[in-house]
């Protein structure tokens, strides 16, 4: 499946990369239009997507220091981005000894729409299905899971547990049942096909700040989905030649080469 960079997703990636000043200063609407225009997003699409993010409570209308109309991150959006940073920029190798977090939920039939919301949200957090109503993920995802369930007012339906897998099947075999590993591997291969050539080209001949901004934001927008689709399991539990290792290395190198240089274009220094 070809990569799709929607205006709304690109705006989230833009705020995550360059829109989190310590004082919470907003990005002006004109700046959002300029920065998204470089990626081929027209002004009406920017305004429409910002309105959707505003309705979701992620962006708040604020005036810039110069009095221009703009949007700042809400507290919920900031927490969401901070939680995401732990996945997106993770460098530590996962360890089997870290254990697992289990989410066990029960939703009354009268509120079955929340059952669907719970399942979809746990899946988006990277949980696999161990049994009906029992979802599993690496234990390091506990804090983000707790924050997410509380933010969505779903915590009253869920019990969370932490522990080890004791059998009977070998853990590597169980993991292959809990997650669709071939589909996850395909996502990594897709990322590599799109962005590994960019890394090679940039390493051979660096471009302008605008080039760096464009390449980095597209790479970030693609990459930030992967640590949610992929729970990032210990290599001992994964098939040989797992492509997730290489895709993580490619993104880390792109971040190192392009992020700060792209920031020059965002600040109007190019």
PDB file of C-alpha atoms in Angstrom:
ATOM      1  CA  UNK A   1       0.000   0.000   0.000  1.00  0.00           C
ATOM      2  CA  UNK A   2       1.439   3.355  -1.069  1.00  0.00           C
ATOM      3  CA  UNK A   3       2.196   5.976   1.535  1.00  0.00           C
ATOM      4  CA  UNK A   4      -0.537   8.512   2.198  1.00  0.00           C
ATOM      5  CA  UNK A   5       0.242  11.839   3.829  1.00  0.00           C
ATOM      6  CA  UNK A   6      -3.067  13.472   4.727  1.00  0.00           C
ATOM      7  CA  UNK A   7      -3.168  17.195   5.584  1.00  0.00           C
ATOM      8  CA  UNK A   8      -4.322  16.437   9.130  1.00  0.00           C
ATOM      9  CA  UNK A   9      -1.521  13.933   9.706  1.00  0.00           C
ATOM     10  CA  UNK A  10       1.068  16.330   8.290  1.00  0.00           C
ATOM     11  CA  UNK A  11      -0.130  19.075  10.628  1.00  0.00           C
ATOM     12  CA  UNK A  12       0.293  16.764  13.628  1.00  0.00           C
ATOM     13  CA  UNK A  13       3.777  15.829  12.398  1.00  0.00           C
ATOM     14  CA  UNK A  14       4.629  19.515  11.913  1.00  0.00           C
ATOM     15  CA  UNK A  15       3.618  20.396  15.466  1.00  0.00           C
ATOM     16  CA  UNK A  16       5.473  17.370  16.784  1.00  0.00           C
ATOM     17  CA  UNK A  17       8.673  18.324  14.986  1.00  0.00           C
ATOM     18  CA  UNK A  18       8.662  22.114  15.141  1.00  0.00           C
ATOM     19  CA  UNK A  19       5.584  23.447  16.939  1.00  0.00           C
ATOM     20  CA  UNK A  20       6.372  22.850  20.617  1.00  0.00           C
ATOM     21  CA  UNK A  21       8.025  25.989  21.919  1.00  0.00           C
ATOM     22  CA  UNK A  22       8.646  26.044  25.697  1.00  0.00           C
ATOM     23  CA  UNK A  23       6.275  28.988  26.148  1.00  0.00           C
ATOM     24  CA  UNK A  24       3.470  27.284  24.191  1.00  0.00           C
ATOM     25  CA  UNK A  25       3.545  29.950  21.466  1.00  0.00           C
ATOM     26  CA  UNK A  26       1.100  29.215  18.628  1.00  0.00           C
ATOM     27  CA  UNK A  27       1.928  28.720  14.986  1.00  0.00           C
ATOM     28  CA  UNK A  28       0.326  31.416  12.865  1.00  0.00           C
ATOM     29  CA  UNK A  29      -2.227  30.244  10.331  1.00  0.00           C
ATOM     30  CA  UNK A  30      -0.198  31.927   7.583  1.00  0.00           C
ATOM     31  CA  UNK A  31       2.855  29.913   8.670  1.00  0.00           C
ATOM     32  CA  UNK A  32       0.889  26.678   8.665  1.00  0.00           C
ATOM     33  CA  UNK A  33      -0.241  27.432   5.129  1.00  0.00           C
ATOM     34  CA  UNK A  34       3.332  28.239   4.037  1.00  0.00           C
ATOM     35  CA  UNK A  35       4.835  25.163   5.628  1.00  0.00           C
ATOM     36  CA  UNK A  36       2.176  22.754   4.397  1.00  0.00           C
ATOM     37  CA  UNK A  37       2.207  24.361   0.956  1.00  0.00           C
ATOM     38  CA  UNK A  38       5.774  23.117   0.495  1.00  0.00           C
ATOM     39  CA  UNK A  39       4.350  19.604   0.830  1.00  0.00           C
ATOM     40  CA  UNK A  40       1.616  20.228  -1.736  1.00  0.00           C
ATOM     41  CA  UNK A  41      -1.261  20.969   0.662  1.00  0.00           C
ATOM     42  CA  UNK A  42      -3.416  23.911  -0.400  1.00  0.00           C
ATOM     43  CA  UNK A  43      -4.726  26.583   1.974  1.00  0.00           C
ATOM     44  CA  UNK A  44      -8.365  25.356   2.113  1.00  0.00           C
ATOM     45  CA  UNK A  45      -7.162  21.864   3.087  1.00  0.00           C
ATOM     46  CA  UNK A  46      -4.957  23.324   5.820  1.00  0.00           C
ATOM     47  CA  UNK A  47      -7.838  25.356   7.251  1.00  0.00           C
ATOM     48  CA  UNK A  48     -10.246  22.403   7.088  1.00  0.00           C
ATOM     49  CA  UNK A  49      -7.793  20.051   8.791  1.00  0.00           C
ATOM     50  CA  UNK A  50      -6.977  22.591  11.503  1.00  0.00           C
ATOM     51  CA  UNK A  51     -10.708  22.932  12.180  1.00  0.00           C
ATOM     52  CA  UNK A  52     -11.012  19.174  12.638  1.00  0.00           C
ATOM     53  CA  UNK A  53      -8.080  19.115  15.049  1.00  0.00           C
ATOM     54  CA  UNK A  54      -9.657  22.031  16.906  1.00  0.00           C
ATOM     55  CA  UNK A  55     -12.945  20.136  17.239  1.00  0.00           C
ATOM     56  CA  UNK A  56     -11.027  17.168  18.657  1.00  0.00           C
ATOM     57  CA  UNK A  57      -9.568  19.445  21.315  1.00  0.00           C
ATOM     58  CA  UNK A  58      -5.982  19.108  20.075  1.00  0.00           C
ATOM     59  CA  UNK A  59      -5.483  22.664  18.789  1.00  0.00           C
ATOM     60  CA  UNK A  60      -6.575  25.878  20.486  1.00  0.00           C
ATOM     61  CA  UNK A  61      -7.059  29.233  18.708  1.00  0.00           C
ATOM     62  CA  UNK A  62      -4.488  31.720  19.959  1.00  0.00           C
ATOM     63  CA  UNK A  63      -2.942  34.981  18.802  1.00  0.00           C
ATOM     64  CA  UNK A  64       0.773  35.113  18.087  1.00  0.00           C
ATOM     65  CA  UNK A  65       3.003  37.692  19.765  1.00  0.00           C
ATOM     66  CA  UNK A  66       2.497  39.874  16.696  1.00  0.00           C
ATOM     67  CA  UNK A  67      -1.291  39.590  16.902  1.00  0.00           C
ATOM     68  CA  UNK A  68      -1.782  37.171  13.998  1.00  0.00           C
ATOM     69  CA  UNK A  69      -4.346  34.360  14.178  1.00  0.00           C
ATOM     70  CA  UNK A  70      -2.791  31.036  15.071  1.00  0.00           C
ATOM     71  CA  UNK A  71      -3.191  27.732  16.861  1.00  0.00           C
ATOM     72  CA  UNK A  72      -1.420  26.284  19.901  1.00  0.00           C
ATOM     73  CA  UNK A  73      -1.348  22.737  21.231  1.00  0.00           C
ATOM     74  CA  UNK A  74      -3.802  21.805  23.964  1.00  0.00           C
ATOM     75  CA  UNK A  75      -2.574  20.043  27.102  1.00  0.00           C
ATOM     76  CA  UNK A  76      -3.979  16.756  25.797  1.00  0.00           C
ATOM     77  CA  UNK A  77      -2.148  17.222  22.497  1.00  0.00           C
ATOM     78  CA  UNK A  78       1.109  17.947  24.292  1.00  0.00           C
ATOM     79  CA  UNK A  79       0.785  14.782  26.374  1.00  0.00           C
ATOM     80  CA  UNK A  80      -0.036  12.796  23.248  1.00  0.00           C
ATOM     81  CA  UNK A  81       3.118  14.091  21.564  1.00  0.00           C
ATOM     82  CA  UNK A  82       5.283  13.464  24.630  1.00  0.00           C
ATOM     83  CA  UNK A  83       3.949   9.896  24.826  1.00  0.00           C
ATOM     84  CA  UNK A  84       4.627   9.517  21.122  1.00  0.00           C
ATOM     85  CA  UNK A  85       8.204  10.761  21.478  1.00  0.00           C
ATOM     86  CA  UNK A  86       9.055   7.774  23.651  1.00  0.00           C
ATOM     87  CA  UNK A  87       8.194   5.508  20.736  1.00  0.00           C
ATOM     88  CA  UNK A  88       9.219   7.602  17.743  1.00  0.00           C
ATOM     89  CA  UNK A  89      12.702   8.449  18.998  1.00  0.00           C
ATOM     90  CA  UNK A  90      13.338   5.319  21.072  1.00  0.00           C
ATOM     91  CA  UNK A  91      16.908   4.040  20.957  1.00  0.00           C
ATOM     92  CA  UNK A  92      16.985   1.351  23.665  1.00  0.00           C
ATOM     93  CA  UNK A  93      16.704  -2.246  22.563  1.00  0.00           C
ATOM     94  CA  UNK A  94      13.620  -3.929  24.109  1.00  0.00           C
ATOM     95  CA  UNK A  95      14.331  -6.753  26.536  1.00  0.00           C
ATOM     96  CA  UNK A  96      12.259  -9.861  27.106  1.00  0.00           C
ATOM     97  CA  UNK A  97      12.810  -9.424  30.847  1.00  0.00           C
ATOM     98  CA  UNK A  98      10.812  -6.176  30.741  1.00  0.00           C
ATOM     99  CA  UNK A  99       7.628  -8.267  30.676  1.00  0.00           C
ATOM    100  CA  UNK A 100       4.162  -7.492  29.373  1.00  0.00           C
ATOM    101  CA  UNK A 101       1.166  -5.340  30.165  1.00  0.00           C
ATOM    102  CA  UNK A 102      -2.274  -6.935  29.833  1.00  0.00           C
ATOM    103  CA  UNK A 103      -5.478  -4.998  29.238  1.00  0.00           C
ATOM    104  CA  UNK A 104      -8.631  -6.906  30.232  1.00  0.00           C
ATOM    105  CA  UNK A 105     -11.873  -5.101  29.568  1.00  0.00           C
ATOM    106  CA  UNK A 106     -15.586  -5.604  29.969  1.00  0.00           C
ATOM    107  CA  UNK A 107     -18.137  -3.223  28.475  1.00  0.00           C
ATOM    108  CA  UNK A 108     -21.898  -3.450  29.154  1.00  0.00           C
ATOM    109  CA  UNK A 109     -24.012  -4.299  26.112  1.00  0.00           C
ATOM    110  CA  UNK A 110     -25.803  -0.961  26.424  1.00  0.00           C
ATOM    111  CA  UNK A 111     -22.454   0.752  25.762  1.00  0.00           C
ATOM    112  CA  UNK A 112     -21.132  -1.572  23.082  1.00  0.00           C
ATOM    113  CA  UNK A 113     -19.976   1.413  20.960  1.00  0.00           C
ATOM    114  CA  UNK A 114     -17.301   1.901  23.624  1.00  0.00           C
ATOM    115  CA  UNK A 115     -16.244  -1.715  23.175  1.00  0.00           C
ATOM    116  CA  UNK A 116     -15.384  -0.950  19.561  1.00  0.00           C
ATOM    117  CA  UNK A 117     -13.579   2.235  20.592  1.00  0.00           C
ATOM    118  CA  UNK A 118     -11.556   0.310  23.177  1.00  0.00           C
ATOM    119  CA  UNK A 119     -10.524  -2.362  20.702  1.00  0.00           C
ATOM    120  CA  UNK A 120      -9.536   0.128  18.039  1.00  0.00           C
ATOM    121  CA  UNK A 121      -7.605   2.289  20.492  1.00  0.00           C
ATOM    122  CA  UNK A 122      -5.704  -0.654  21.973  1.00  0.00           C
ATOM    123  CA  UNK A 123      -4.843  -1.820  18.469  1.00  0.00           C
ATOM    124  CA  UNK A 124      -3.591   1.667  17.611  1.00  0.00           C
ATOM    125  CA  UNK A 125      -1.443   1.629  20.743  1.00  0.00           C
ATOM    126  CA  UNK A 126       0.251  -1.535  19.452  1.00  0.00           C
ATOM    127  CA  UNK A 127      -1.545  -4.176  21.538  1.00  0.00           C
ATOM    128  CA  UNK A 128      -1.980  -7.682  20.192  1.00  0.00           C
ATOM    129  CA  UNK A 129      -4.878 -10.004  20.988  1.00  0.00           C
ATOM    130  CA  UNK A 130      -4.035 -12.810  23.415  1.00  0.00           C
ATOM    131  CA  UNK A 131      -7.671 -13.965  23.828  1.00  0.00           C
ATOM    132  CA  UNK A 132     -11.149 -12.427  23.493  1.00  0.00           C
ATOM    133  CA  UNK A 133     -11.169  -9.382  25.747  1.00  0.00           C
ATOM    134  CA  UNK A 134      -7.487  -9.847  26.665  1.00  0.00           C
ATOM    135  CA  UNK A 135      -4.940  -7.606  24.942  1.00  0.00           C
ATOM    136  CA  UNK A 136      -1.182  -7.692  25.390  1.00  0.00           C
ATOM    137  CA  UNK A 137       1.727  -5.323  24.787  1.00  0.00           C
ATOM    138  CA  UNK A 138       5.297  -4.796  26.016  1.00  0.00           C
ATOM    139  CA  UNK A 139       5.238  -3.464  29.576  1.00  0.00           C
ATOM    140  CA  UNK A 140       6.941  -0.189  28.590  1.00  0.00           C
ATOM    141  CA  UNK A 141       3.662   0.896  26.954  1.00  0.00           C
ATOM    142  CA  UNK A 142       1.828   0.998  30.292  1.00  0.00           C
ATOM    143  CA  UNK A 143       2.143   4.736  30.947  1.00  0.00           C
ATOM    144  CA  UNK A 144       0.977   5.754  27.489  1.00  0.00           C
ATOM    145  CA  UNK A 145      -1.874   3.254  27.643  1.00  0.00           C
ATOM    146  CA  UNK A 146      -3.015   4.641  30.979  1.00  0.00           C
ATOM    147  CA  UNK A 147      -2.841   8.239  29.694  1.00  0.00           C
ATOM    148  CA  UNK A 148      -4.778   7.339  26.556  1.00  0.00           C
ATOM    149  CA  UNK A 149      -7.553   5.448  28.332  1.00  0.00           C
ATOM    150  CA  UNK A 150      -7.959   8.249  30.861  1.00  0.00           C
ATOM    151  CA  UNK A 151      -8.027  10.910  28.130  1.00  0.00           C
ATOM    152  CA  UNK A 152     -10.781   9.007  26.291  1.00  0.00           C
ATOM    153  CA  UNK A 153     -12.671   8.287  29.548  1.00  0.00           C
ATOM    154  CA  UNK A 154     -12.377   4.535  28.982  1.00  0.00           C
ATOM    155  CA  UNK A 155     -10.349   3.623  32.070  1.00  0.00           C
ATOM    156  CA  UNK A 156     -13.435   2.530  33.999  1.00  0.00           C
ATOM    157  CA  UNK A 157     -13.900  -0.435  31.668  1.00  0.00           C
ATOM    158  CA  UNK A 158     -10.333  -1.775  31.797  1.00  0.00           C
ATOM    159  CA  UNK A 159      -8.052  -3.554  34.248  1.00  0.00           C
ATOM    160  CA  UNK A 160      -4.331  -3.405  33.543  1.00  0.00           C
ATOM    161  CA  UNK A 161      -1.863  -6.089  34.683  1.00  0.00           C
ATOM    162  CA  UNK A 162       1.880  -6.518  34.346  1.00  0.00           C
ATOM    163  CA  UNK A 163       3.685  -9.846  34.242  1.00  0.00           C
ATOM    164  CA  UNK A 164       5.664 -12.502  32.370  1.00  0.00           C
ATOM    165  CA  UNK A 165       4.594 -15.089  29.817  1.00  0.00           C
ATOM    166  CA  UNK A 166       5.028 -18.511  31.432  1.00  0.00           C
ATOM    167  CA  UNK A 167       3.834 -20.821  28.654  1.00  0.00           C
ATOM    168  CA  UNK A 168       2.769 -23.239  27.510  1.00  0.00           C
ATOM    169  CA  UNK A 169       3.764 -22.333  23.959  1.00  0.00           C
ATOM    170  CA  UNK A 170       7.196 -20.742  23.463  1.00  0.00           C
ATOM    171  CA  UNK A 171       6.850 -16.978  23.619  1.00  0.00           C
ATOM    172  CA  UNK A 172       8.056 -16.544  20.024  1.00  0.00           C
ATOM    173  CA  UNK A 173       5.236 -18.811  18.818  1.00  0.00           C
ATOM    174  CA  UNK A 174       2.690 -16.972  20.948  1.00  0.00           C
ATOM    175  CA  UNK A 175       3.846 -13.598  19.643  1.00  0.00           C
ATOM    176  CA  UNK A 176       3.207 -14.791  16.074  1.00  0.00           C
ATOM    177  CA  UNK A 177      -0.421 -15.409  17.109  1.00  0.00           C
ATOM    178  CA  UNK A 178      -0.845 -12.172  19.038  1.00  0.00           C
ATOM    179  CA  UNK A 179       0.388  -9.927  16.197  1.00  0.00           C
ATOM    180  CA  UNK A 180       0.275 -10.067  12.395  1.00  0.00           C
ATOM    181  CA  UNK A 181       4.038  -9.988  11.947  1.00  0.00           C
ATOM    182  CA  UNK A 182       4.049 -10.276   8.115  1.00  0.00           C
ATOM    183  CA  UNK A 183       1.822  -7.189   7.841  1.00  0.00           C
ATOM    184  CA  UNK A 184       4.059  -5.259  10.241  1.00  0.00           C
ATOM    185  CA  UNK A 185       7.151  -6.301   8.278  1.00  0.00           C
ATOM    186  CA  UNK A 186       5.492  -5.053   5.081  1.00  0.00           C
ATOM    187  CA  UNK A 187       5.015  -1.612   6.664  1.00  0.00           C
ATOM    188  CA  UNK A 188       8.719  -1.452   7.462  1.00  0.00           C
ATOM    189  CA  UNK A 189       9.612  -2.483   3.917  1.00  0.00           C
ATOM    190  CA  UNK A 190       7.313   0.244   2.602  1.00  0.00           C
ATOM    191  CA  UNK A 191       9.043   2.838   4.777  1.00  0.00           C
ATOM    192  CA  UNK A 192      12.454   1.671   3.590  1.00  0.00           C
ATOM    193  CA  UNK A 193      11.425   1.764  -0.067  1.00  0.00           C
ATOM    194  CA  UNK A 194      10.272   5.371   0.284  1.00  0.00           C
ATOM    195  CA  UNK A 195      12.930   6.842   2.570  1.00  0.00           C
ATOM    196  CA  UNK A 196      16.150   4.840   2.344  1.00  0.00           C
ATOM    197  CA  UNK A 197      16.876   6.346  -1.116  1.00  0.00           C
ATOM    198  CA  UNK A 198      16.344   9.804   0.402  1.00  0.00           C
ATOM    199  CA  UNK A 199      18.955   9.048   3.048  1.00  0.00           C
ATOM    200  CA  UNK A 200      21.445   7.848   0.456  1.00  0.00           C
ATOM    201  CA  UNK A 201      20.869  10.904  -1.731  1.00  0.00           C
ATOM    202  CA  UNK A 202      21.156  13.359   1.152  1.00  0.00           C
ATOM    203  CA  UNK A 203      24.306  11.727   2.508  1.00  0.00           C
ATOM    204  CA  UNK A 204      25.879  12.022  -0.962  1.00  0.00           C
ATOM    205  CA  UNK A 205      24.781  15.601  -1.692  1.00  0.00           C
ATOM    206  CA  UNK A 206      23.048  17.651   1.029  1.00  0.00           C
ATOM    207  CA  UNK A 207      20.369  20.058  -0.166  1.00  0.00           C
ATOM    208  CA  UNK A 208      18.805  23.277   1.066  1.00  0.00           C
ATOM    209  CA  UNK A 209      16.992  23.861   4.343  1.00  0.00           C
ATOM    210  CA  UNK A 210      13.715  23.623   2.435  1.00  0.00           C
ATOM    211  CA  UNK A 211      14.786  20.267   0.985  1.00  0.00           C
ATOM    212  CA  UNK A 212      15.658  19.058   4.477  1.00  0.00           C
ATOM    213  CA  UNK A 213      12.337  20.228   5.897  1.00  0.00           C
ATOM    214  CA  UNK A 214      10.334  18.531   3.154  1.00  0.00           C
ATOM    215  CA  UNK A 215      12.231  15.245   3.363  1.00  0.00           C
ATOM    216  CA  UNK A 216      12.203  15.170   7.153  1.00  0.00           C
ATOM    217  CA  UNK A 217       8.533  15.958   7.648  1.00  0.00           C
ATOM    218  CA  UNK A 218       7.510  13.297   5.127  1.00  0.00           C
ATOM    219  CA  UNK A 219       9.801  10.756   6.795  1.00  0.00           C
ATOM    220  CA  UNK A 220       8.500  11.658  10.259  1.00  0.00           C
ATOM    221  CA  UNK A 221       4.889  11.492   9.071  1.00  0.00           C
ATOM    222  CA  UNK A 222       5.526   7.989   7.734  1.00  0.00           C
ATOM    223  CA  UNK A 223       7.651   6.797  10.622  1.00  0.00           C
ATOM    224  CA  UNK A 224       5.496   7.952  13.545  1.00  0.00           C
ATOM    225  CA  UNK A 225       2.798   5.435  12.581  1.00  0.00           C
ATOM    226  CA  UNK A 226       5.189   2.498  12.633  1.00  0.00           C
ATOM    227  CA  UNK A 227       6.017   2.329  16.361  1.00  0.00           C
ATOM    228  CA  UNK A 228       2.253   2.053  16.940  1.00  0.00           C
ATOM    229  CA  UNK A 229       1.580  -0.633  14.341  1.00  0.00           C
ATOM    230  CA  UNK A 230       4.734  -2.400  15.526  1.00  0.00           C
ATOM    231  CA  UNK A 231       5.009  -3.014  19.299  1.00  0.00           C
ATOM    232  CA  UNK A 232       8.824  -3.236  18.849  1.00  0.00           C
ATOM    233  CA  UNK A 233       9.423  -6.648  20.345  1.00  0.00           C
ATOM    234  CA  UNK A 234      12.784  -8.140  21.393  1.00  0.00           C
ATOM    235  CA  UNK A 235      14.639  -9.458  18.357  1.00  0.00           C
ATOM    236  CA  UNK A 236      14.740 -12.947  19.889  1.00  0.00           C
ATOM    237  CA  UNK A 237      10.964 -13.149  19.357  1.00  0.00           C
ATOM    238  CA  UNK A 238      11.002 -12.006  15.727  1.00  0.00           C
ATOM    239  CA  UNK A 239      11.789 -13.687  12.405  1.00  0.00           C
ATOM    240  CA  UNK A 240      15.340 -13.490  11.094  1.00  0.00           C
ATOM    241  CA  UNK A 241      16.206 -10.411   9.002  1.00  0.00           C
ATOM    242  CA  UNK A 242      13.432  -8.423  10.644  1.00  0.00           C
ATOM    243  CA  UNK A 243      13.195  -5.158   8.599  1.00  0.00           C
ATOM    244  CA  UNK A 244      12.168  -3.086  11.604  1.00  0.00           C
ATOM    245  CA  UNK A 245      15.773  -2.875  12.756  1.00  0.00           C
ATOM    246  CA  UNK A 246      16.924  -1.328   9.485  1.00  0.00           C
ATOM    247  CA  UNK A 247      13.962   1.036   9.183  1.00  0.00           C
ATOM    248  CA  UNK A 248      14.610   2.337  12.712  1.00  0.00           C
ATOM    249  CA  UNK A 249      18.241   2.967  11.784  1.00  0.00           C
ATOM    250  CA  UNK A 250      17.211   4.802   8.608  1.00  0.00           C
ATOM    251  CA  UNK A 251      14.785   7.065  10.470  1.00  0.00           C
ATOM    252  CA  UNK A 252      17.333   7.794  13.210  1.00  0.00           C
ATOM    253  CA  UNK A 253      19.884   8.816  10.585  1.00  0.00           C
ATOM    254  CA  UNK A 254      17.336  10.988   8.735  1.00  0.00           C
ATOM    255  CA  UNK A 255      16.446  12.668  12.021  1.00  0.00           C
ATOM    256  CA  UNK A 256      20.114  13.339  12.716  1.00  0.00           C
ATOM    257  CA  UNK A 257      20.790  14.757   9.252  1.00  0.00           C
ATOM    258  CA  UNK A 258      17.593  16.664   8.499  1.00  0.00           C
ATOM    259  CA  UNK A 259      15.713  17.762  11.615  1.00  0.00           C
ATOM    260  CA  UNK A 260      17.793  20.770  12.664  1.00  0.00           C
ATOM    261  CA  UNK A 261      18.466  21.825   9.062  1.00  0.00           C
ATOM    262  CA  UNK A 262      14.734  21.677   8.313  1.00  0.00           C
ATOM    263  CA  UNK A 263      14.130  23.836  11.368  1.00  0.00           C
ATOM    264  CA  UNK A 264      16.038  26.634   9.655  1.00  0.00           C
ATOM    265  CA  UNK A 265      13.410  26.688   6.909  1.00  0.00           C
ATOM    266  CA  UNK A 266      10.585  26.643   9.471  1.00  0.00           C
ATOM    267  CA  UNK A 267      12.136  29.725  11.122  1.00  0.00           C
ATOM    268  CA  UNK A 268      12.451  31.451   7.757  1.00  0.00           C
ATOM    269  CA  UNK A 269      16.236  31.245   7.617  1.00  0.00           C
ATOM    270  CA  UNK A 270      16.544  29.523   4.245  1.00  0.00           C
TER     271      UNK A 270
END
